[in-house]
Amino acid sequence: MSLKVFHNIKKLATLKGAAKKNGRHIIEADLSPILNAVMVSFKGKIVWVGPKGQFKKANLKKWDHPNKAKYVDLKGAYVMPGFVECHTHSVFSGDRSRELELRNKGVSYQQIATQGGGILNTVKATRKASGAELASLLKSRVQNFIQQGVTTLEVKSGYGLNAVTELKMLKAIKEQKKPRLVSTFLGAHARPKEFSTSSQYINELINKQLPTVKKQGLAHRVDIFIEKGYFTLNDAKKYINKAQSLGFPVCMHTEQLTRTGGALLGIKSGVQSVDHLVQVSQSDIKALSKAETTCVLLPGADFYLKMAYPPARKLIDAGARVALATDYNPGSCPTQSLSLIGLLSRLEMKMTLPEVLVAYTLGAAYSLGLEKEVGSLETGKSCDFVCLDQSWASLFYEAGHHPVQQTWWKSRKIY
Ligand SMILES: [Zn+2]
């Protein structure tokens, strides 16, 4: 049954206004809500959305015989676009919970790493795990996101740091059947012990791993971590060139711990997103405000690392397009909670609720290059939505509470 009529919707946030403004300078009116709404989908895509008073059964014949339509009673729910979680490291093995105790005792991140902790600890465990183990670990994490209303989910590799394990991680991502998965190759996450300089490892990635990932069709895009002690601006230039010449869209982890100039490089290279941005300068903000590149803010990592938060207000007021994500990973941000991220965005970054709602849907869709498919509930887009039992005004308010009752992806109920 591919023609569906969703009805008995108390209020539906289309985000049409936000989409018209390309996700910038968002105000409450940009949520473009419809009271007593009806939404029609055909083959998983929205074909009509509007107030109940304007819905005509006879018009359904444009898509299929009106008698074939399946009516879905949403029982007075509040409906909004499914969440787009655009930055996660959800595939990994191992456990680093002990590191929080160590950090609390004053042991530095650097000392933890030399004792075999940190990212290389996760690398060790992930290299050891089988593909089936990784896929099964990932599946339960994906389910956790779905239960929170996520209908598009990005997952990065990057805990293998060798060809075998990176490919194993990407295959585990490809195995997930729902929701919409975007897989990102993050071989350039850190320098593995097997290489003595970052540029040697970048060359290995350029000459071997990137072409293999491309050939096997295992990643939608490519990411690199530009940071003191990780990869330099020069490494990044070479790497981005190669990735783009293979046809990969690029995103970057940058300006997190130190300012490297990565954001400006990203804009110049036309990358989809620059992520973290804690250390951006005034001139970076100006450049970002005019760029097509989306700013992905990850306040959960800043919270766990007890760092400053990115200057969200300055970015948004200047006109930059912002997205939010968990950055879920086993070290610097071990939480999958969208509720926590949204709350931090409001409390610590002073974002308004409409800005948070748009950043977590349409803004995030832009960061993945999916703004034409997802992020708002408009004709032609995928029928991906969540049902809330109370208004979206209740979101990102009560810590730990996320009032999503149902998750629908391509007009199928997945939670
Ligand atoms: Zn990250």
Coordinates of C-alpha atoms and ligand atoms in Angstrom, one line a residue:
M1 CA 0.0 0.0 0.0
S2 CA 1.9 3.0 -1.1
L3 CA -0.7 5.8 -0.9
K4 CA -1.1 6.9 2.7
V5 CA -3.1 9.7 4.3
F6 CA -1.9 10.8 7.7
H7 CA -4.7 12.5 9.5
N8 CA -5.9 13.7 12.9
I9 CA -2.7 15.7 13.4
K10 CA -3.2 18.5 16.0
K11 CA -0.3 20.6 14.6
L12 CA 2.3 19.9 12.0
A13 CA 5.6 21.9 11.7
T14 CA 6.5 21.9 8.1
L15 CA 9.7 24.1 8.4
K16 CA 8.8 25.5 5.0
G17 CA 9.9 29.0 6.1
A18 CA 13.2 27.7 7.3
A19 CA 13.8 25.9 4.0
K20 CA 13.0 29.0 2.1
K21 CA 15.7 30.8 4.0
N22 CA 18.2 28.0 3.5
G23 CA 18.3 27.4 7.3
R24 CA 19.6 30.9 8.2
H25 CA 18.3 33.6 10.5
I26 CA 15.6 31.4 11.9
I27 CA 12.7 32.8 13.8
E28 CA 9.7 31.0 15.3
A29 CA 7.5 31.7 12.3
D30 CA 9.9 29.7 10.1
L31 CA 8.6 26.5 11.7
S32 CA 5.5 27.2 9.5
P33 CA 3.0 25.1 11.5
I34 CA -0.3 23.9 10.2
L35 CA -3.2 23.4 12.6
N36 CA -5.4 20.3 12.1
A37 CA -3.2 19.0 9.3
V38 CA -3.3 16.2 6.8
M39 CA -0.3 14.8 5.1
V40 CA -0.4 12.5 2.1
S41 CA 2.5 10.3 1.0
F42 CA 3.0 8.2 -2.1
K43 CA 5.8 5.6 -2.3
G44 CA 7.4 7.1 0.8
K45 CA 7.4 10.7 -0.4
I46 CA 5.2 13.6 0.6
V47 CA 2.8 14.5 -2.2
W48 CA 0.4 16.8 -0.3
V49 CA 0.4 18.5 3.1
G50 CA -2.1 21.1 4.3
P51 CA -5.0 21.9 6.6
K52 CA -7.8 19.3 6.9
G53 CA -10.3 21.7 5.5
Q54 CA -8.4 21.8 2.2
F55 CA -7.9 18.0 1.8
K56 CA -10.1 16.4 -0.8
K57 CA -10.3 12.6 -1.2
A58 CA -11.0 13.0 -4.9
N59 CA -7.6 14.6 -5.5
L60 CA -5.9 11.4 -4.4
K61 CA -6.6 10.0 -7.9
K62 CA -3.5 12.0 -9.0
W63 CA -1.4 9.2 -7.5
D64 CA -3.6 6.1 -7.1
H65 CA -7.2 5.1 -6.9
P66 CA -8.6 7.0 -3.8
N67 CA -10.1 3.8 -2.5
K68 CA -6.6 2.2 -2.3
A69 CA -5.4 4.9 0.1
K70 CA -4.5 3.8 3.6
Y71 CA -5.7 6.2 6.3
V72 CA -3.4 6.5 9.3
D73 CA -5.0 8.1 12.4
L74 CA -2.2 10.0 14.3
K75 CA -4.6 10.6 17.2
G76 CA -4.1 14.2 17.8
A77 CA -0.3 14.1 17.7
Y78 CA 2.1 17.0 17.1
V79 CA 4.2 16.2 14.1
M80 CA 7.5 17.5 13.0
P81 CA 10.3 16.4 10.6
G82 CA 12.4 13.4 11.7
F83 CA 15.7 14.4 13.4
V84 CA 18.9 14.3 11.3
E85 CA 21.8 13.2 13.4
C86 CA 24.7 14.3 11.3
H87 CA 27.9 13.5 13.2
T88 CA 28.5 10.3 15.1
H89 CA 31.2 7.7 15.7
S90 CA 28.6 5.0 16.4
V91 CA 30.6 2.0 15.3
F92 CA 33.3 0.9 17.7
S93 CA 34.1 -1.8 20.2
G94 CA 35.6 -1.6 23.7
D95 CA 34.8 0.4 26.8
R96 CA 36.5 3.5 28.1
S97 CA 34.3 4.3 31.1
R98 CA 37.3 4.1 33.4
E99 CA 38.9 7.1 31.8
L100 CA 36.3 9.4 33.4
E101 CA 37.5 8.3 36.8
L102 CA 41.1 9.0 35.8
R103 CA 40.3 12.4 34.4
N104 CA 38.5 13.3 37.6
K105 CA 41.6 12.4 39.5
G106 CA 43.6 14.8 37.4
V107 CA 45.2 12.4 35.0
S108 CA 45.5 14.3 31.7
Y109 CA 44.1 13.1 28.3
Q110 CA 47.7 12.9 27.1
Q111 CA 48.7 10.7 30.1
I112 CA 45.7 8.4 29.6
A113 CA 46.8 8.0 26.0
T114 CA 50.4 7.0 27.0
Q115 CA 48.9 4.4 29.4
G116 CA 47.1 2.8 26.5
G117 CA 43.9 4.6 26.9
G118 CA 42.2 7.2 24.6
I119 CA 41.4 6.7 21.0
L120 CA 44.1 4.1 20.4
N121 CA 42.4 2.0 23.1
T122 CA 39.3 2.0 21.0
V123 CA 41.4 1.3 17.9
K124 CA 42.8 -1.8 19.6
A125 CA 39.4 -3.2 20.6
T126 CA 37.8 -2.3 17.2
R127 CA 40.6 -4.1 15.3
K128 CA 40.0 -7.2 17.4
A129 CA 36.2 -7.2 16.9
S130 CA 34.7 -9.2 14.1
G131 CA 32.5 -7.6 11.4
A132 CA 29.5 -9.3 12.9
E133 CA 30.2 -8.0 16.4
L134 CA 30.6 -4.4 15.1
A135 CA 27.4 -4.6 13.1
S136 CA 25.5 -5.9 16.1
L137 CA 26.9 -3.2 18.5
L138 CA 26.0 -0.6 15.9
K139 CA 22.5 -2.0 15.4
S140 CA 21.5 -1.4 19.0
R141 CA 23.0 2.1 19.0
V142 CA 21.1 2.8 15.8
Q143 CA 17.9 1.6 17.5
N144 CA 18.5 4.0 20.3
F145 CA 18.7 6.9 17.8
I146 CA 15.5 5.7 16.1
Q147 CA 13.7 5.7 19.4
Q148 CA 14.6 9.4 19.8
G149 CA 13.1 10.2 16.4
V150 CA 16.2 10.0 14.2
T151 CA 15.3 9.2 10.6
T152 CA 18.7 10.1 9.0
L153 CA 21.9 9.1 10.7
E154 CA 25.5 9.7 9.9
V155 CA 28.1 7.2 11.1
K156 CA 31.9 7.5 10.7
S157 CA 34.6 4.9 10.5
G158 CA 38.0 6.0 12.0
Y159 CA 38.7 3.5 14.8
G160 CA 40.6 1.1 12.5
L161 CA 43.3 3.3 11.1
N162 CA 44.3 0.4 8.9
A163 CA 42.6 -0.7 5.7
V164 CA 41.2 -4.0 7.0
T165 CA 39.5 -2.5 10.0
E166 CA 38.3 0.7 8.3
L167 CA 36.6 -1.4 5.6
K168 CA 35.2 -3.7 8.2
M169 CA 33.6 -0.7 10.0
L170 CA 32.2 0.7 6.7
K171 CA 30.7 -2.7 5.9
A172 CA 29.1 -2.8 9.3
I173 CA 27.5 0.6 8.6
K174 CA 26.3 -0.6 5.2
E175 CA 24.6 -3.6 6.7
Q176 CA 22.1 -1.4 8.7
K177 CA 18.7 -1.5 7.0
K178 CA 17.1 1.5 8.7
P179 CA 16.8 4.5 9.0
R180 CA 18.6 6.4 6.2
L181 CA 22.3 5.9 6.9
V182 CA 25.1 8.2 5.7
S183 CA 28.5 6.6 6.0
T184 CA 31.7 8.7 6.3
F185 CA 35.2 7.4 5.9
L186 CA 37.3 8.9 8.7
G187 CA 40.6 7.1 8.1
A188 CA 42.2 10.4 8.8
H189 CA 41.1 10.4 12.5
A190 CA 44.5 10.0 14.1
R191 CA 47.9 8.7 13.1
P192 CA 48.3 5.0 13.8
K193 CA 51.4 3.8 15.6
E194 CA 52.6 2.1 12.5
F195 CA 53.4 5.4 10.9
S196 CA 55.9 7.9 12.2
T197 CA 54.5 11.1 10.7
S198 CA 51.0 12.2 9.8
S199 CA 52.1 13.0 6.2
Q200 CA 53.3 9.4 5.7
Y201 CA 50.0 8.1 6.8
I202 CA 48.1 10.7 4.7
N203 CA 50.0 9.4 1.7
E204 CA 49.0 5.8 2.5
L205 CA 45.3 7.0 2.7
I206 CA 45.6 8.9 -0.6
N207 CA 47.3 6.1 -2.5
K208 CA 45.6 3.0 -1.1
Q209 CA 42.7 3.4 1.2
L210 CA 40.7 6.2 -0.5
P211 CA 40.7 4.5 -3.9
T212 CA 39.7 1.2 -2.3
V213 CA 36.8 2.7 -0.3
K214 CA 35.7 4.4 -3.6
K215 CA 36.0 1.2 -5.6
Q216 CA 34.0 -0.8 -3.1
G217 CA 31.3 1.9 -2.8
L218 CA 31.5 1.8 1.0
A219 CA 31.3 5.5 1.9
H220 CA 29.2 8.5 0.9
R221 CA 31.8 11.0 2.1
V222 CA 35.1 11.6 3.7
D223 CA 36.2 13.4 6.9
I224 CA 39.5 14.5 8.4
F225 CA 40.6 15.7 11.9
I226 CA 42.7 18.8 11.6
E227 CA 44.3 19.5 14.9
K228 CA 47.7 20.0 16.5
G229 CA 49.1 16.5 17.0
Y230 CA 46.7 15.0 14.5
F231 CA 46.7 16.3 10.9
T232 CA 48.0 19.6 9.5
L233 CA 46.5 22.0 7.1
N234 CA 48.9 20.8 4.5
D235 CA 47.9 17.1 5.1
A236 CA 44.3 18.2 4.8
K237 CA 44.8 20.2 1.5
K238 CA 46.4 17.1 -0.2
Y239 CA 43.8 14.8 1.2
I240 CA 40.7 16.9 0.4
N241 CA 42.0 17.3 -3.2
K242 CA 42.3 13.6 -3.6
A243 CA 38.9 12.8 -2.0
Q244 CA 37.2 15.4 -4.2
S245 CA 38.9 14.2 -7.3
L246 CA 37.4 10.8 -6.5
G247 CA 34.0 12.4 -6.2
F248 CA 33.6 12.3 -2.4
P249 CA 31.9 15.2 -0.6
V250 CA 34.1 16.2 2.3
C251 CA 33.6 17.3 5.9
M252 CA 36.1 18.2 8.6
H253 CA 36.7 18.1 12.4
T254 CA 38.3 21.4 12.9
E255 CA 39.0 24.4 15.2
Q256 CA 38.2 22.3 18.3
L257 CA 41.2 22.4 20.6
T258 CA 43.3 25.0 18.7
R259 CA 42.7 27.3 15.8
T260 CA 44.3 25.8 12.7
G261 CA 42.7 27.7 9.8
G262 CA 40.8 24.5 8.9
A263 CA 37.4 26.3 8.7
L264 CA 38.8 28.7 6.1
L265 CA 40.3 25.9 4.1
G266 CA 37.0 24.1 4.3
I267 CA 35.1 27.1 2.9
K268 CA 37.7 27.5 0.1
S269 CA 37.5 23.8 -0.7
G270 CA 33.7 23.8 -0.7
V271 CA 33.3 21.1 1.9
Q272 CA 29.8 20.2 3.2
S273 CA 30.5 21.0 6.8
V274 CA 33.1 22.1 9.3
D275 CA 32.5 20.5 12.7
H276 CA 33.3 21.7 16.3
L277 CA 34.4 25.3 15.7
V278 CA 35.0 26.1 19.3
Q279 CA 38.1 28.2 18.5
V280 CA 36.9 30.2 15.4
S281 CA 38.0 33.8 15.1
Q282 CA 36.0 36.8 14.3
S283 CA 37.1 36.7 10.6
D284 CA 36.3 32.9 10.5
I285 CA 32.8 33.8 11.6
K286 CA 32.5 36.4 8.9
A287 CA 33.6 33.9 6.3
L288 CA 31.3 31.2 7.6
S289 CA 28.3 33.5 7.6
K290 CA 28.6 33.9 3.8
A291 CA 29.6 30.3 3.0
E292 CA 27.6 27.4 1.7
T293 CA 29.4 25.2 4.2
T294 CA 27.3 24.3 7.2
C295 CA 28.7 24.8 10.8
V296 CA 28.1 21.6 12.8
L297 CA 28.2 22.4 16.5
L298 CA 28.8 19.5 19.0
P299 CA 28.2 20.9 22.5
G300 CA 28.2 17.3 24.1
A301 CA 31.9 17.0 23.4
D302 CA 32.6 20.4 25.0
F303 CA 30.4 19.4 28.0
Y304 CA 32.4 16.2 28.6
L305 CA 35.8 17.8 28.0
K306 CA 34.8 20.8 30.2
M307 CA 35.7 23.2 27.4
A308 CA 34.3 26.4 26.1
Y309 CA 31.3 26.1 23.8
P310 CA 31.4 27.3 20.2
P311 CA 30.1 30.9 19.6
A312 CA 26.8 29.8 18.3
R313 CA 25.1 33.2 18.8
K314 CA 27.8 35.0 16.9
L315 CA 27.7 32.5 14.1
I316 CA 23.9 32.5 13.8
D317 CA 23.5 36.3 14.2
A318 CA 26.1 36.7 11.4
G319 CA 24.0 34.5 9.1
A320 CA 25.8 31.2 9.2
R321 CA 23.8 28.0 8.8
V322 CA 24.1 25.8 11.9
A323 CA 23.5 22.1 12.5
L324 CA 23.7 20.2 15.8
A325 CA 24.7 16.7 16.5
T326 CA 25.8 14.4 19.4
D327 CA 29.3 13.5 18.2
Y328 CA 28.5 10.2 20.0
N329 CA 31.8 8.4 20.6
P330 CA 33.3 6.2 23.4
G331 CA 35.8 8.8 24.6
S332 CA 35.1 12.5 24.4
C333 CA 31.3 12.3 24.2
P334 CA 29.7 9.0 25.3
T335 CA 26.1 10.0 24.9
Q336 CA 23.5 9.4 22.3
S337 CA 21.0 11.8 23.9
L338 CA 19.6 14.4 21.5
S339 CA 17.7 15.7 24.5
L340 CA 21.0 16.6 26.3
I341 CA 22.5 18.2 23.1
G342 CA 19.4 20.4 22.6
L343 CA 19.3 21.4 26.2
L344 CA 23.0 22.4 26.1
S345 CA 22.5 24.3 23.0
R346 CA 19.8 26.3 24.7
L347 CA 21.5 26.8 28.1
E348 CA 25.1 27.1 27.1
M349 CA 25.0 28.4 23.6
K350 CA 21.9 30.6 24.0
M351 CA 20.2 29.2 20.9
T352 CA 16.4 29.7 20.7
L353 CA 14.2 26.7 20.6
P354 CA 13.2 27.3 16.9
E355 CA 17.0 27.5 16.1
V356 CA 17.6 24.2 17.8
L357 CA 14.7 22.5 16.1
V358 CA 15.8 23.7 12.6
A359 CA 19.5 23.0 13.3
Y360 CA 18.7 19.4 14.3
T361 CA 16.6 18.8 11.1
L362 CA 17.1 21.1 8.1
G363 CA 20.5 22.4 9.1
A364 CA 21.8 18.9 9.6
A365 CA 20.3 17.9 6.3
Y366 CA 22.3 20.6 4.6
S367 CA 25.5 19.4 6.3
L368 CA 25.0 16.0 4.7
G369 CA 24.0 17.5 1.3
L370 CA 20.5 16.0 1.8
E371 CA 18.5 19.3 2.0
K372 CA 16.5 18.4 -1.0
E373 CA 15.4 15.1 0.4
V374 CA 14.9 15.5 4.2
G375 CA 14.8 18.1 7.0
S376 CA 11.4 19.6 6.3
L377 CA 7.9 18.3 5.6
E378 CA 7.2 19.6 2.1
T379 CA 6.0 18.2 -1.2
G380 CA 8.7 16.1 -2.9
K381 CA 10.6 15.3 0.3
S382 CA 10.9 11.9 2.1
C383 CA 8.0 11.3 4.4
D384 CA 10.2 11.2 7.6
F385 CA 8.5 12.5 10.7
V386 CA 8.1 12.1 14.4
C387 CA 4.9 12.2 16.5
L388 CA 5.0 14.0 19.9
D389 CA 2.3 13.7 22.5
Q390 CA 2.7 17.4 23.4
S391 CA 3.9 20.5 21.5
W392 CA 7.5 20.7 20.3
A393 CA 7.8 23.5 22.8
S394 CA 8.3 20.7 25.3
L395 CA 11.4 19.4 23.6
F396 CA 14.9 20.1 24.9
Y397 CA 13.6 21.4 28.2
E398 CA 13.4 18.5 30.8
A399 CA 16.9 16.9 31.1
G400 CA 16.8 13.3 30.0
H401 CA 13.2 13.5 28.6
H402 CA 12.5 13.3 24.9
P403 CA 8.8 13.1 24.2
V404 CA 9.0 11.3 20.9
Q405 CA 6.1 8.8 20.7
Q406 CA 6.5 7.4 17.1
T407 CA 9.2 7.6 14.4
W408 CA 8.2 7.3 10.7
W409 CA 10.7 6.9 7.9
K410 CA 9.7 6.9 4.2
S411 CA 6.1 6.8 5.6
R412 CA 6.8 3.5 7.4
K413 CA 6.6 3.3 11.2
I414 CA 10.0 2.3 12.6
Y415 CA 9.3 3.0 16.2
Ligands
ZN1 ZN 33.6 13.7 15.9

